Every structure is written in structure tokens, then in C-alpha cells.
PDB file of C-alpha atoms in Angstrom:
ATOM      1  CA  ILE A   1     -62.284  17.411 -32.734  1.00  0.00           C
ATOM      2  CA  ASP A   2     -61.924  17.487 -37.053  1.00  0.00           C
ATOM      3  CA  ILE A   3     -65.303  17.124 -38.552  1.00  0.00           C
ATOM      4  CA  MET A   4     -65.788  16.529 -42.481  1.00  0.00           C
ATOM      5  CA  ALA A   5     -68.985  16.264 -44.517  1.00  0.00           C
ATOM      6  CA  VAL A   6     -69.510  15.266 -48.372  1.00  0.00           C
ATOM      7  CA  ASP A   7     -72.433  15.678 -49.958  1.00  0.00           C
ATOM      8  CA  THR A   8     -73.768  14.014 -52.902  1.00  0.00           C
ATOM      9  CA  ALA A   9     -71.719  15.971 -55.378  1.00  0.00           C
ATOM     10  CA  ASN A  10     -68.840  15.413 -54.028  1.00  0.00           C
ATOM     11  CA  ASN A  11     -68.575  18.676 -52.315  1.00  0.00           C
ATOM     12  CA  SER A  12     -67.128  18.876 -49.105  1.00  0.00           C
ATOM     13  CA  THR A  13     -66.259  21.133 -45.763  1.00  0.00           C
ATOM     14  CA  PHE A  14     -64.141  20.458 -43.080  1.00  0.00           C
ATOM     15  CA  LEU A  15     -64.619  21.742 -39.403  1.00  0.00           C
ATOM     16  CA  SER A  16     -61.984  21.747 -36.665  1.00  0.00           C
ATOM     17  CA  PHE A  17     -62.721  22.550 -33.095  1.00  0.00           C
ATOM     18  CA  ASP A  18     -60.512  22.718 -29.911  1.00  0.00           C
ATOM     19  CA  VAL A  19     -62.182  21.069 -27.419  1.00  0.00           C
ATOM     20  CA  GLN A  20     -60.768  21.242 -23.598  1.00  0.00           C
ATOM     21  CA  LYS A  21     -60.723  18.430 -21.051  1.00  0.00           C
ATOM     22  CA  ILE A  22     -62.424  19.236 -18.132  1.00  0.00           C
ATOM     23  CA  THR A  23     -60.523  18.867 -14.783  1.00  0.00           C
ATOM     24  CA  LEU A  24     -62.612  17.671 -11.816  1.00  0.00           C
ATOM     25  CA  ILE A  25     -60.886  18.329  -8.667  1.00  0.00           C
ATOM     26  CA  LYS A  26     -62.414  17.456  -4.918  1.00  0.00           C
ATOM     27  CA  LEU A  27     -61.030  17.906  -1.913  1.00  0.00           C
ATOM     28  CA  ARG A  28     -62.147  17.464   1.559  1.00  0.00           C
ATOM     29  CA  ILE A  29     -61.584  19.577   4.603  1.00  0.00           C
ATOM     30  CA  GLY A  30     -59.067  18.064   6.977  1.00  0.00           C
ATOM     31  CA  SER A  31     -57.943  15.308   4.666  1.00  0.00           C
ATOM     32  CA  LYS A  32     -54.538  14.915   2.302  1.00  0.00           C
ATOM     33  CA  THR A  33     -56.624  12.686  -0.445  1.00  0.00           C
ATOM     34  CA  VAL A  34     -57.896  14.373  -3.292  1.00  0.00           C
ATOM     35  CA  GLN A  35     -59.324  13.189  -6.142  1.00  0.00           C
ATOM     36  CA  ILE A  36     -58.101  14.744  -9.767  1.00  0.00           C
ATOM     37  CA  ASN A  37     -60.587  13.508 -12.518  1.00  0.00           C
ATOM     38  CA  ASP A  38     -60.678   9.413 -11.500  1.00  0.00           C
ATOM     39  CA  GLU A  39     -57.575   9.294 -10.330  1.00  0.00           C
ATOM     40  CA  THR A  40     -56.801   9.858  -6.296  1.00  0.00           C
ATOM     41  CA  LYS A  41     -53.948  11.264  -4.808  1.00  0.00           C
ATOM     42  CA  GLU A  42     -52.139  12.574  -1.493  1.00  0.00           C
ATOM     43  CA  ILE A  43     -51.573  16.409  -1.240  1.00  0.00           C
ATOM     44  CA  ASP A  44     -48.978  17.075   1.403  1.00  0.00           C
ATOM     45  CA  ALA A  45     -50.672  19.768   3.341  1.00  0.00           C
ATOM     46  CA  GLU A  46     -54.725  19.520   3.486  1.00  0.00           C
ATOM     47  CA  PRO A  47     -57.334  22.353   3.043  1.00  0.00           C
ATOM     48  CA  TYR A  48     -59.168  23.778   6.209  1.00  0.00           C
ATOM     49  CA  LEU A  49     -61.533  26.075   7.251  1.00  0.00           C
ATOM     50  CA  LYS A  50     -60.859  29.450   8.698  1.00  0.00           C
ATOM     51  CA  SER A  51     -63.326  32.393   9.568  1.00  0.00           C
ATOM     52  CA  GLY A  52     -65.795  30.217   7.298  1.00  0.00           C
ATOM     53  CA  ARG A  53     -63.252  30.505   4.601  1.00  0.00           C
ATOM     54  CA  THR A  54     -62.126  27.415   2.810  1.00  0.00           C
ATOM     55  CA  MET A  55     -57.862  27.398   2.705  1.00  0.00           C
ATOM     56  CA  VAL A  56     -56.522  25.849   0.117  1.00  0.00           C
ATOM     57  CA  PRO A  57     -52.501  25.126  -0.799  1.00  0.00           C
ATOM     58  CA  ILE A  58     -52.247  27.235  -3.971  1.00  0.00           C
ATOM     59  CA  ARG A  59     -49.476  25.550  -5.307  1.00  0.00           C
ATOM     60  CA  PHE A  60     -51.433  21.910  -5.684  1.00  0.00           C
ATOM     61  CA  ILE A  61     -54.572  23.953  -7.136  1.00  0.00           C
ATOM     62  CA  ALA A  62     -53.277  26.051  -9.571  1.00  0.00           C
ATOM     63  CA  GLU A  63     -50.954  23.974 -11.227  1.00  0.00           C
ATOM     64  CA  THR A  64     -53.595  20.800 -11.313  1.00  0.00           C
ATOM     65  CA  MET A  65     -55.629  23.626 -12.964  1.00  0.00           C
ATOM     66  CA  GLN A  66     -52.740  23.724 -15.669  1.00  0.00           C
ATOM     67  CA  ALA A  67     -50.987  27.453 -14.072  1.00  0.00           C
ATOM     68  CA  GLU A  68     -47.270  28.072 -13.723  1.00  0.00           C
ATOM     69  CA  VAL A  69     -47.124  29.146 -10.083  1.00  0.00           C
ATOM     70  CA  LYS A  70     -43.640  31.362  -9.219  1.00  0.00           C
ATOM     71  CA  TRP A  71     -43.062  32.496  -5.154  1.00  0.00           C
ATOM     72  CA  ASN A  72     -41.141  35.616  -4.649  1.00  0.00           C
ATOM     73  CA  GLN A  73     -39.632  34.618  -0.719  1.00  0.00           C
ATOM     74  CA  GLU A  74     -38.103  38.693  -0.412  1.00  0.00           C
ATOM     75  CA  LEU A  75     -41.899  40.101  -0.965  1.00  0.00           C
ATOM     76  CA  LYS A  76     -43.550  36.944   0.285  1.00  0.00           C
ATOM     77  CA  GLU A  77     -45.725  37.478  -2.909  1.00  0.00           C
ATOM     78  CA  VAL A  78     -46.893  34.141  -5.050  1.00  0.00           C
ATOM     79  CA  THR A  79     -47.561  34.824  -8.671  1.00  0.00           C
ATOM     80  CA  ILE A  80     -50.039  33.111 -10.763  1.00  0.00           C
ATOM     81  CA  ILE A  81     -49.886  32.734 -14.432  1.00  0.00           C
ATOM     82  CA  ARG A  82     -52.689  31.004 -16.614  1.00  0.00           C
ATOM     83  CA  ASP A  83     -54.304  31.517 -19.960  1.00  0.00           C
ATOM     84  CA  GLY A  84     -52.844  35.399 -20.725  1.00  0.00           C
ATOM     85  CA  LYS A  85     -53.765  35.857 -16.773  1.00  0.00           C
ATOM     86  CA  THR A  86     -51.421  37.117 -13.898  1.00  0.00           C
ATOM     87  CA  ILE A  87     -52.291  37.136 -10.518  1.00  0.00           C
ATOM     88  CA  ARG A  88     -50.626  38.547  -7.854  1.00  0.00           C
ATOM     89  CA  ILE A  89     -51.205  37.913  -4.131  1.00  0.00           C
ATOM     90  CA  LYS A  90     -49.083  38.590  -0.813  1.00  0.00           C
ATOM     91  CA  ILE A  91     -49.188  36.830   2.098  1.00  0.00           C
ATOM     92  CA  GLY A  92     -51.437  38.435   4.572  1.00  0.00           C
ATOM     93  CA  SER A  93     -52.722  41.238   2.644  1.00  0.00           C
ATOM     94  CA  LYS A  94     -56.333  40.710   1.071  1.00  0.00           C
ATOM     95  CA  ASN A  95     -55.440  42.761  -2.072  1.00  0.00           C
ATOM     96  CA  GLY A  96     -54.548  40.823  -4.986  1.00  0.00           C
ATOM     97  CA  TYR A  97     -53.875  42.311  -8.601  1.00  0.00           C
ATOM     98  CA  VAL A  98     -54.983  40.505 -11.921  1.00  0.00           C
ATOM     99  CA  LYS A  99     -53.170  41.915 -15.363  1.00  0.00           C
ATOM    100  CA  GLU A 100     -54.802  40.642 -18.341  1.00  0.00           C
ATOM    101  CA  GLU A 101     -52.348  40.298 -20.973  1.00  0.00           C
ATOM    102  CA  GLY A 102     -52.437  43.049 -23.604  1.00  0.00           C
ATOM    103  CA  GLY A 103     -54.293  44.721 -20.798  1.00  0.00           C
ATOM    104  CA  LEU A 104     -52.911  48.095 -19.516  1.00  0.00           C
ATOM    105  CA  GLY A 105     -51.931  47.858 -15.772  1.00  0.00           C
ATOM    106  CA  GLU A 106     -53.359  45.497 -13.192  1.00  0.00           C
ATOM    107  CA  GLU A 107     -56.739  45.318 -11.468  1.00  0.00           C
ATOM    108  CA  LYS A 108     -56.748  45.571  -7.649  1.00  0.00           C
ATOM    109  CA  VAL A 109     -59.220  43.162  -6.294  1.00  0.00           C
ATOM    110  CA  THR A 110     -60.288  42.370  -2.506  1.00  0.00           C
ATOM    111  CA  LEU A 111     -59.858  38.370  -1.080  1.00  0.00           C
ATOM    112  CA  ASP A 112     -62.332  37.909   1.290  1.00  0.00           C
ATOM    113  CA  ALA A 113     -59.457  36.223   3.530  1.00  0.00           C
ATOM    114  CA  PRO A 114     -55.503  37.147   3.156  1.00  0.00           C
ATOM    115  CA  PRO A 115     -53.067  33.945   1.926  1.00  0.00           C
ATOM    116  CA  GLU A 116     -50.980  32.657   5.054  1.00  0.00           C
ATOM    117  CA  ILE A 117     -48.354  30.209   5.234  1.00  0.00           C
ATOM    118  CA  THR A 118     -49.107  27.487   7.286  1.00  0.00           C
ATOM    119  CA  LYS A 119     -47.153  23.625   7.460  1.00  0.00           C
ATOM    120  CA  GLY A 120     -44.742  25.144   5.520  1.00  0.00           C
ATOM    121  CA  ARG A 121     -47.244  25.862   2.282  1.00  0.00           C
ATOM    122  CA  THR A 122     -48.973  28.949   0.920  1.00  0.00           C
ATOM    123  CA  PHE A 123     -52.967  28.571   1.745  1.00  0.00           C
ATOM    124  CA  VAL A 124     -55.339  30.712  -0.245  1.00  0.00           C
ATOM    125  CA  PRO A 125     -59.155  31.268  -0.278  1.00  0.00           C
ATOM    126  CA  LEU A 126     -60.304  28.591  -2.451  1.00  0.00           C
ATOM    127  CA  ARG A 127     -63.376  30.791  -4.203  1.00  0.00           C
ATOM    128  CA  PHE A 128     -61.422  33.710  -5.194  1.00  0.00           C
ATOM    129  CA  ILE A 129     -58.279  31.663  -6.498  1.00  0.00           C
ATOM    130  CA  SER A 130     -60.927  29.208  -8.493  1.00  0.00           C
ATOM    131  CA  GLU A 131     -62.925  31.523  -9.626  1.00  0.00           C
ATOM    132  CA  ILE A 132     -60.392  33.809 -10.940  1.00  0.00           C
ATOM    133  CA  LEU A 133     -58.813  31.213 -13.029  1.00  0.00           C
ATOM    134  CA  GLY A 134     -62.353  30.253 -14.211  1.00  0.00           C
ATOM    135  CA  ALA A 135     -63.309  26.916 -12.639  1.00  0.00           C
ATOM    136  CA  ARG A 136     -66.619  26.274 -10.800  1.00  0.00           C
ATOM    137  CA  ILE A 137     -67.143  25.586  -7.315  1.00  0.00           C
ATOM    138  CA  GLU A 138     -69.588  23.437  -5.297  1.00  0.00           C
ATOM    139  CA  TRP A 139     -69.336  22.652  -1.911  1.00  0.00           C
ATOM    140  CA  ASN A 140     -70.903  19.853   0.236  1.00  0.00           C
ATOM    141  CA  GLU A 141     -71.550  20.827   3.577  1.00  0.00           C
ATOM    142  CA  LYS A 142     -72.727  17.159   4.691  1.00  0.00           C
ATOM    143  CA  LEU A 143     -69.449  15.650   3.246  1.00  0.00           C
ATOM    144  CA  ARG A 144     -67.396  19.020   4.174  1.00  0.00           C
ATOM    145  CA  GLU A 145     -66.267  18.646   0.408  1.00  0.00           C
ATOM    146  CA  ILE A 146     -64.989  21.075  -2.483  1.00  0.00           C
ATOM    147  CA  THR A 147     -65.542  20.223  -6.010  1.00  0.00           C
ATOM    148  CA  ILE A 148     -63.512  22.609  -8.380  1.00  0.00           C
ATOM    149  CA  LYS A 149     -64.860  22.157 -12.331  1.00  0.00           C
ATOM    150  CA  ASP A 150     -62.275  23.471 -14.860  1.00  0.00           C
TER     151      ASP A 150
END
């Protein structure tokens, strides 16, 4: 947003603000239909609950949140990169690693459920990945619906 103010003496001031559009993602447990802002889409693997945790396909969530996703088949490791932050998680491990751009080393973090491969897709605990990427999560128990605000 650009703002220019001019007073009666013809003095002017110019301000510029960057405004980031909020991305709203709505998913339902067991449904391939998702809503991204005002658009409805189909995904190829639906979210599910496992041991009280919501598991979501990482590529869909991360790419919708404008993150880059890389898969290392040999290590069975997913790397997510967004806004100078790099997250590494490994299939079957509750240990994750986060590195901030310009920081020294990685911070070890513990996931509440390990990432896993289901239906040929990598699923991760929703809360971990969304919060690490700075999004807010809302859960509607009645609808079994997750809302992610980025």
C-alpha cells in the first residue's frame, strides 16, 4: 500500500507498506475437498487422525503456504524451505531440525507424531508444520474441520 499526504503548504510525505495476503486453508478429516481462500479444490490424499493427531499431506500444505518442498528418497527425509527457515523431518522419526537463515547450526525440535508415508504421500502432524511455518490453526470438532490461517 502506498500513501501520499500533502498539506496546505504543499509539503508531502510518502509512505509505503507491504501487505501480505492471508491464505486461508480449510480441510476436513477424511475429505479430499479443500478450500483455499474462496476456491474449492480436490487433493489426492485426505487428512486423517492418528493417535489424536491430525496428519496432512505435507506437499499440499507447504506449497499452499508458499514453501518449497524437497524429498530425499535415500534418507526418507523432507525439507521445507520458507522465508529463510529450513525444516528437515525424517519419515518415522519424532526429531525435526530447524535452521534460520544466518543462524549457526540447527535447532532440534520434537514432533508429537512422526511423519509417515500413507497412500504414497508423506503425511506430517499438522500442528507442528503449520506452527513452525508461522500459521494459526483452528479445529472444529463438530465438523472435524481444520482451518489454517497463514
